Coordinates of C-alpha atoms and ligand atoms in Angstrom, one line a residue:
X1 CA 111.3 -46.0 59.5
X2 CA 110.7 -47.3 62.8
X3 CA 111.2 -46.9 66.3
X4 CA 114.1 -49.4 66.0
X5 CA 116.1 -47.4 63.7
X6 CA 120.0 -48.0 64.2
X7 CA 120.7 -44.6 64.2
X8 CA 118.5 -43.6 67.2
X9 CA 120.7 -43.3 70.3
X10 CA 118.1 -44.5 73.0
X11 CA 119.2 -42.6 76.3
X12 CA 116.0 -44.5 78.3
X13 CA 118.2 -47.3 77.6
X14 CA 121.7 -46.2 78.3
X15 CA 120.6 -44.1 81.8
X16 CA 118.9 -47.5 82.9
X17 CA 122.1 -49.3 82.6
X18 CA 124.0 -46.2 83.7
X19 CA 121.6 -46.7 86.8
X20 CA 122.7 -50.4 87.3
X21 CA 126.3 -49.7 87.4
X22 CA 125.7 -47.2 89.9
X23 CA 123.5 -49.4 92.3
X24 CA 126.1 -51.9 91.7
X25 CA 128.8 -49.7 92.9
X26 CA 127.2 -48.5 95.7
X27 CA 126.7 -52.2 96.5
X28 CA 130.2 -52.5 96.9
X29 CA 130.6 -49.4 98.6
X30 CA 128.4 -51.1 101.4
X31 CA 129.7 -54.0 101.1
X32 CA 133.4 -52.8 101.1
X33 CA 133.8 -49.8 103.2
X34 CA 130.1 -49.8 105.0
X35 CA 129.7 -46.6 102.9
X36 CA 126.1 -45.3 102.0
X37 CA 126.2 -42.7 99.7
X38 CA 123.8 -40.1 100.3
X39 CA 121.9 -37.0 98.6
X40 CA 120.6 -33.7 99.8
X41 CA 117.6 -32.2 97.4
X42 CA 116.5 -29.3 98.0
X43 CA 113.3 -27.8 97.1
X44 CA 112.2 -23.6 97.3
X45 CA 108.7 -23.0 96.3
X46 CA 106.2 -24.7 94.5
X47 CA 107.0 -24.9 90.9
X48 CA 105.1 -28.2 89.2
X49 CA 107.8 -29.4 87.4
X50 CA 110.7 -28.8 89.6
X51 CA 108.2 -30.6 92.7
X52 CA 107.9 -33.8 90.1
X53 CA 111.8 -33.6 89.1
X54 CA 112.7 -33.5 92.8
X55 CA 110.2 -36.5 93.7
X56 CA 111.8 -38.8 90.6
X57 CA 115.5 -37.7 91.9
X58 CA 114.5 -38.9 95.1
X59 CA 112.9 -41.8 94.0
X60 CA 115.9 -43.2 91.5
X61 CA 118.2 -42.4 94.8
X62 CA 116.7 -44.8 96.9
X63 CA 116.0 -47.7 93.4
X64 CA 119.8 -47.1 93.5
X65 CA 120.9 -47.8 97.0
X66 CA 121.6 -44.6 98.2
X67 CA 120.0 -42.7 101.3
X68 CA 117.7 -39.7 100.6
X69 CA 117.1 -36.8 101.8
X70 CA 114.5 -33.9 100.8
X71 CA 114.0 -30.5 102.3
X72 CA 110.8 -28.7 100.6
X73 CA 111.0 -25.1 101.9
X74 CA 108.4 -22.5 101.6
X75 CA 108.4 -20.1 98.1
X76 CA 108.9 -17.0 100.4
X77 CA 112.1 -18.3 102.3
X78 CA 114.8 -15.8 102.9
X79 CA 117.9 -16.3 101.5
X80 CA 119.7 -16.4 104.9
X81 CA 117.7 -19.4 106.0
X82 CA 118.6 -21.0 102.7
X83 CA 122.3 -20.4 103.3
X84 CA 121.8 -21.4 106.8
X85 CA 120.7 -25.3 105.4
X86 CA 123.2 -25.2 103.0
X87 CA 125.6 -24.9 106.0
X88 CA 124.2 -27.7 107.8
X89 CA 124.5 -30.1 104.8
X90 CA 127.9 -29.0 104.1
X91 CA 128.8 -30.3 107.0
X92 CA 126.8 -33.7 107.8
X93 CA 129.2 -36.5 106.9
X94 CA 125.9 -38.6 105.7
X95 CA 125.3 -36.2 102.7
X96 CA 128.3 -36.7 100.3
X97 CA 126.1 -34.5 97.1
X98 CA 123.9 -31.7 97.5
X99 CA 121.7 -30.1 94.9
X100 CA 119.1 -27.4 94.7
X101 CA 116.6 -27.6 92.4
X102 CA 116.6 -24.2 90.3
X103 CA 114.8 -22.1 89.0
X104 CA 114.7 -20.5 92.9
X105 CA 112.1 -17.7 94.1
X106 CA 113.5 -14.5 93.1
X107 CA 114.1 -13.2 96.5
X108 CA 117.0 -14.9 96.3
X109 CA 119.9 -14.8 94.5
X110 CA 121.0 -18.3 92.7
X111 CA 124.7 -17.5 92.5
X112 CA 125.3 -16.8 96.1
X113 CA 123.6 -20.5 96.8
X114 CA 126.0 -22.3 94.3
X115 CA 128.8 -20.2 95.6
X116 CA 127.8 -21.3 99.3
X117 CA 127.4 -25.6 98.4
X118 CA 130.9 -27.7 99.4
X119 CA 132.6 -27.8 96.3
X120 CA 132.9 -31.4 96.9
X121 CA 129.4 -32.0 97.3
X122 CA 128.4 -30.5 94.2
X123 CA 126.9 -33.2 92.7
X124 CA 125.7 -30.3 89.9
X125 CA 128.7 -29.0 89.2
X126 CA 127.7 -25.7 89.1
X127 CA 130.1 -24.0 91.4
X128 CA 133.1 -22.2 90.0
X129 CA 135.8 -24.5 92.1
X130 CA 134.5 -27.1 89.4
X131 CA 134.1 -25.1 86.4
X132 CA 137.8 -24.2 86.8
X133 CA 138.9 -27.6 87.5
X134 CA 136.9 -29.0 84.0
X135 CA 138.3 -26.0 82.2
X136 CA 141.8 -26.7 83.9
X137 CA 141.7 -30.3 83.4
X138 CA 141.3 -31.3 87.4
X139 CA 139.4 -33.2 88.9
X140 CA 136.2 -31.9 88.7
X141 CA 132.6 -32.5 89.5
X142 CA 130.6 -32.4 86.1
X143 CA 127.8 -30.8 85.2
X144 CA 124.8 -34.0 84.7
X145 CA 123.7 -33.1 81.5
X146 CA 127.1 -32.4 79.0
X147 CA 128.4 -35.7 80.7
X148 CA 125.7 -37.8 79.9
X149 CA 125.9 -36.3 76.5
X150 CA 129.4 -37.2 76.4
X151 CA 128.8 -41.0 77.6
X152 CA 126.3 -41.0 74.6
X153 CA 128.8 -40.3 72.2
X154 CA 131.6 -42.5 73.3
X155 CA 129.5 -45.0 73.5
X156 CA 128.1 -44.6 70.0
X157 CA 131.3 -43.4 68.4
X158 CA 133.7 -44.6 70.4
X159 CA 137.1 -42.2 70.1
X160 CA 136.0 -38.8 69.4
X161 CA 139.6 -37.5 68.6
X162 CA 140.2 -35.1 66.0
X163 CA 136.2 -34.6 65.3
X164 CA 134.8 -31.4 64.6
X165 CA 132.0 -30.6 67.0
X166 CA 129.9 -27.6 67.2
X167 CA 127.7 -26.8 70.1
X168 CA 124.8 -24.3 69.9
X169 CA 124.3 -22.8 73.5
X170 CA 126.6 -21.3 75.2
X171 CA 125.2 -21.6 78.8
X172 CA 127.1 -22.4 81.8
X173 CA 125.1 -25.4 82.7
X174 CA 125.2 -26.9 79.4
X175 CA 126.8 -25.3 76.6
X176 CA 130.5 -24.4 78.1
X177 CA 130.9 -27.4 80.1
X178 CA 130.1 -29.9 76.8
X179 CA 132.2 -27.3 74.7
X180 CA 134.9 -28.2 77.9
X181 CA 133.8 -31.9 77.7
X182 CA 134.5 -32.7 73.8
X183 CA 137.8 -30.4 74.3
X184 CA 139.3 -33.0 76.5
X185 CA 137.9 -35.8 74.4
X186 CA 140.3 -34.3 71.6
X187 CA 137.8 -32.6 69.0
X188 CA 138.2 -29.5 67.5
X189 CA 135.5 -27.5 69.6
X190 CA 133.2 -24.1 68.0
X191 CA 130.6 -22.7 70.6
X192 CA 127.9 -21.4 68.6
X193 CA 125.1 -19.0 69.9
X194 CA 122.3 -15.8 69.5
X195 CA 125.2 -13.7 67.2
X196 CA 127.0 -16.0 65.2
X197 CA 126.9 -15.3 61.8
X198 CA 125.9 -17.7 59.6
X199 CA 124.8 -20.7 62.0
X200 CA 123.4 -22.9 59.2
X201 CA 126.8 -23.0 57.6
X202 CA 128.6 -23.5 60.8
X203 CA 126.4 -26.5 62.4
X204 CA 127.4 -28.1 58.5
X205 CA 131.1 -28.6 59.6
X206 CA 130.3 -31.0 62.5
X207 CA 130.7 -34.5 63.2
X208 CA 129.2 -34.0 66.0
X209 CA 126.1 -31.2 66.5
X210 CA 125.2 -30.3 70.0
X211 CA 121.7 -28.3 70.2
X212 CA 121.4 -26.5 73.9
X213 CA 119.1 -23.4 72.2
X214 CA 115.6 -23.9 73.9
X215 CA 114.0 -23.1 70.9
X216 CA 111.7 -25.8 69.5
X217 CA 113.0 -27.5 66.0
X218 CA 115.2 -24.5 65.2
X219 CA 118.6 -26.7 63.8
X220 CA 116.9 -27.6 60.5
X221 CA 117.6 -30.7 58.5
X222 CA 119.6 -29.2 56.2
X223 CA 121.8 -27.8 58.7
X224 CA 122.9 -31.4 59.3
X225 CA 126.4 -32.9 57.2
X226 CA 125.3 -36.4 56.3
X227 CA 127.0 -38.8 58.7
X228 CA 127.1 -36.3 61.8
X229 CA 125.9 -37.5 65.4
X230 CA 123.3 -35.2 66.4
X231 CA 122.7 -34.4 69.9
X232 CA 119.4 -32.8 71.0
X233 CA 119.6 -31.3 74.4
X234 CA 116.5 -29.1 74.2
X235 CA 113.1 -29.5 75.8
X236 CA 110.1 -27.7 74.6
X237 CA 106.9 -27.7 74.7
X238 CA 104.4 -26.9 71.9
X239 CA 100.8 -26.4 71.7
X240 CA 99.6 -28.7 68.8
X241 CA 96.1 -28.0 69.6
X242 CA 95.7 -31.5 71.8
X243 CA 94.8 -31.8 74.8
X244 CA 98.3 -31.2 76.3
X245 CA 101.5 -30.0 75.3
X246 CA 104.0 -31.7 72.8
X247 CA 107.6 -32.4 73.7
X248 CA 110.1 -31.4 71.2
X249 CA 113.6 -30.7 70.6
X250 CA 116.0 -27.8 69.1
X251 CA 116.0 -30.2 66.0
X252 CA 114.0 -30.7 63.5
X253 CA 114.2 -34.6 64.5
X254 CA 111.8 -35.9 61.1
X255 CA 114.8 -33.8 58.3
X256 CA 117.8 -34.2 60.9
X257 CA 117.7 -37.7 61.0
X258 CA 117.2 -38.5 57.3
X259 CA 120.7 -36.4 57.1
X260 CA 122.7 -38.0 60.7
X261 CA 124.0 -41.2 61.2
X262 CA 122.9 -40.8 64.8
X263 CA 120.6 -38.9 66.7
X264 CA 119.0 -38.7 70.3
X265 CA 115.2 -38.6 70.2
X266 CA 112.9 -36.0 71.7
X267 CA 112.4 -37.5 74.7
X268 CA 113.9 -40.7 75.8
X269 CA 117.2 -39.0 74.7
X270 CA 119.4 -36.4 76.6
X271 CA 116.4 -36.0 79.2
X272 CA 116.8 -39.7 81.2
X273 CA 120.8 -39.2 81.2
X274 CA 120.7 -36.4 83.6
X275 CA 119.1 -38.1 86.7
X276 CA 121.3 -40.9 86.1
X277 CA 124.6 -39.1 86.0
X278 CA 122.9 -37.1 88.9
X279 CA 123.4 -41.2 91.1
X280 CA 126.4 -41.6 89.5
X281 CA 128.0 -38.1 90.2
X282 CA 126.7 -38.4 93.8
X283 CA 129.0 -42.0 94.2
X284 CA 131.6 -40.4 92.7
X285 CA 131.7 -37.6 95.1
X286 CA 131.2 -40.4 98.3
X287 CA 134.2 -41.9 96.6
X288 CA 136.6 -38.8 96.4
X289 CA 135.1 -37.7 100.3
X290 CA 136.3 -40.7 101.9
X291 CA 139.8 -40.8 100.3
X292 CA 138.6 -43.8 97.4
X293 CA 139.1 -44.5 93.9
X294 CA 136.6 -43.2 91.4
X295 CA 134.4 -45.9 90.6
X296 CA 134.3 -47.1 87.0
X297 CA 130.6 -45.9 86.1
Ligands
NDP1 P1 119.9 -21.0 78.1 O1 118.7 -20.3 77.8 O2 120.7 -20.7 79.3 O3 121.0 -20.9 76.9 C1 120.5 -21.0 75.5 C2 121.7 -20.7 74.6 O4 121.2 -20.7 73.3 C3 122.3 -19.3 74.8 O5 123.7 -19.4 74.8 C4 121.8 -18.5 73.6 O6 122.8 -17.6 73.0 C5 121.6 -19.6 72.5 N1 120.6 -19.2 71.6 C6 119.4 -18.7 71.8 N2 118.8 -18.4 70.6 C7 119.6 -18.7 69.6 C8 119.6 -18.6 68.2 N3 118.5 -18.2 67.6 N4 120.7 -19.1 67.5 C9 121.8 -19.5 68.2 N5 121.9 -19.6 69.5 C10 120.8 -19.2 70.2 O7 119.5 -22.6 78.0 P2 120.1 -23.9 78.6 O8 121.5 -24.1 78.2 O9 119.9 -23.9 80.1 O10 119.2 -25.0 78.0 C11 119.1 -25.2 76.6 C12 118.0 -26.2 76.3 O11 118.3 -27.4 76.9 C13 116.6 -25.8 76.9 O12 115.6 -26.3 76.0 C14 116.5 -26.6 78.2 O13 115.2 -26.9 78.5 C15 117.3 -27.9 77.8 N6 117.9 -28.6 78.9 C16 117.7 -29.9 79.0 C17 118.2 -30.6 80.1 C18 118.0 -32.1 80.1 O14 117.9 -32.7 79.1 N7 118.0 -32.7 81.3 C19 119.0 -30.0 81.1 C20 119.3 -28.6 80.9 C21 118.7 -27.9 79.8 P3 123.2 -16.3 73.8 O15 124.2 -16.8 74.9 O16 123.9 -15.5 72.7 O17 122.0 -15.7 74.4

């Protein structure tokens, strides 16, 4: 098979025209209201990766339309001075979503920063006011991630009422909110995880098989009922003995996709929705501040 196989769901694809949509909302939103959305990242320490996921945020901001703002602090900032910038971007009108890249230093506690961001300007949807609202069915913000999974799927399967959908991962930045996610979209929901009994059994009931694990190619082929739509939201990397890492999945991409009749690749799946529901979160949340409709994005 090919690169062009039918059942691949190419998220590179989908998040670039999830991108256009939102550059074409925020278009109107200037045009409109003289509205420029606008995002707050913010940046503790000096982790590699989270300093070249912060520069791509801020970089797909600006592609999109919207202003841009970055503040790098130092790894041994206190958590009071943290707080203290959190405050000040709760209350600028020209930052409508804030987000702080995690992992944080360990000086300081994650919780108490989510607990402290404007609800409203969670572009993340990490704080509990959401949760509750997405478990509740209210208006919530959305954790990036699970929605873009969920855009994937409607747009591959269309209505996903009455399908059985199993999720492995039961985090609160992916696992609940998708198990949330496919409970409003009308499937019958099982959260799977480190103690369920018989997993391999379990992930063979679902139309639709959500991997959050972080464990590289552990949903086997097998695992996989023929005609499911498999949904890879892992990211690992493996030492093949090259010269750098290799990027796989929770699934076993080669068997799994012999078995699905759809399935997100390992990367260019899940990994390019998140930024792009990131932009599209942020309008959103411009939207709802300033007493508007919700776009259609
Ligand atoms: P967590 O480590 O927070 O959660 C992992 C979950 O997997 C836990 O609920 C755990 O169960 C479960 N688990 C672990 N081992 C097993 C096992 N052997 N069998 C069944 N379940 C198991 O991870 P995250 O949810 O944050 O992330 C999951 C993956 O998704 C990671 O690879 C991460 O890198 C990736 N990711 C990708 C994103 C993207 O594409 N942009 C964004 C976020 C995450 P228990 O609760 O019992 O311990």
């Amino acid at each position: 098979m090919t690169d062009v196989d039918p059942k691949i769901i190419d998220g590179k694809a989908f998040a670039a025209g999830l991108r256009g949509r939102v550059a074409d909302a925020v278009a109107a939103l200037k045009q409109e209201h003289g509205l420029t959305p606008g995002l707050a990242v913010v940046l503790v320490g000096d982790d590699p990766a989270s300093h070249i996921y912060v520069r791509s945020k801020g970089k797909q901001t600006e592609e999109t339309g919207m202003n841009s703002v970055q503040h790098t602090l130092p790894a041994e900032t206190a958590q009071a001075d943290l707080l203290s910038l959190i405050a000040t971007l709760n209350a600028d009108p020209q930052v409508n979503g804030i987000l702080v890249q995690l992992p944080l230093p360990e000086q300081i506690d994650e919780q108490a920063i989510i607990d402290a961001i404007d609800p409203a300007k969670d572009v993340d949807g990490f704080h509990v006011v959401n949760a509750g609202r997405l478990a509740t069915g209210g208006r919530a913000m959305v954790p990036c991630t699970p929605l873009g999974c969920l855009m994937l799927l409607q747009d591959r399967l269309g209505d996903l009422t009455g399908m059985e959908a199993v999720i492995v991962g039961r985090s609160n930045i992916v696992g609940k909110p998708m198990a949330q996610l496919l409970l409003g979209a009308n499937c019958t929901v099982t959260i799977a995880h480190s103690r369920t009994r018989n997993l391999a059994d379990v992930c063979r009931r679902a139309d639709i098989l959500v991997a959050a694990v972080g464990r590289p190619q552990m949903i086997k082929g097998d695992w996989v009922k023929p005609g499911a739509a498999v949904i890879d939201v892992g990211i690992n990397r493996i030492d093949t003995g090259g010269e750098r890492p290799k990027l796989v999945g929770d699934v076993d991409f080669a068997a799994a996709r012999e078995q699905a009749a759809a399935i997100t690749p390992v990367p260019g799946g899940v990994g390019p929705m998140t930024i792009a529901v990131l932009l599209r979160n942020t309008v959103v949340a411009a939207c709802r501040q300033h007493g508007l409709a919700d776009p259609n994005i």
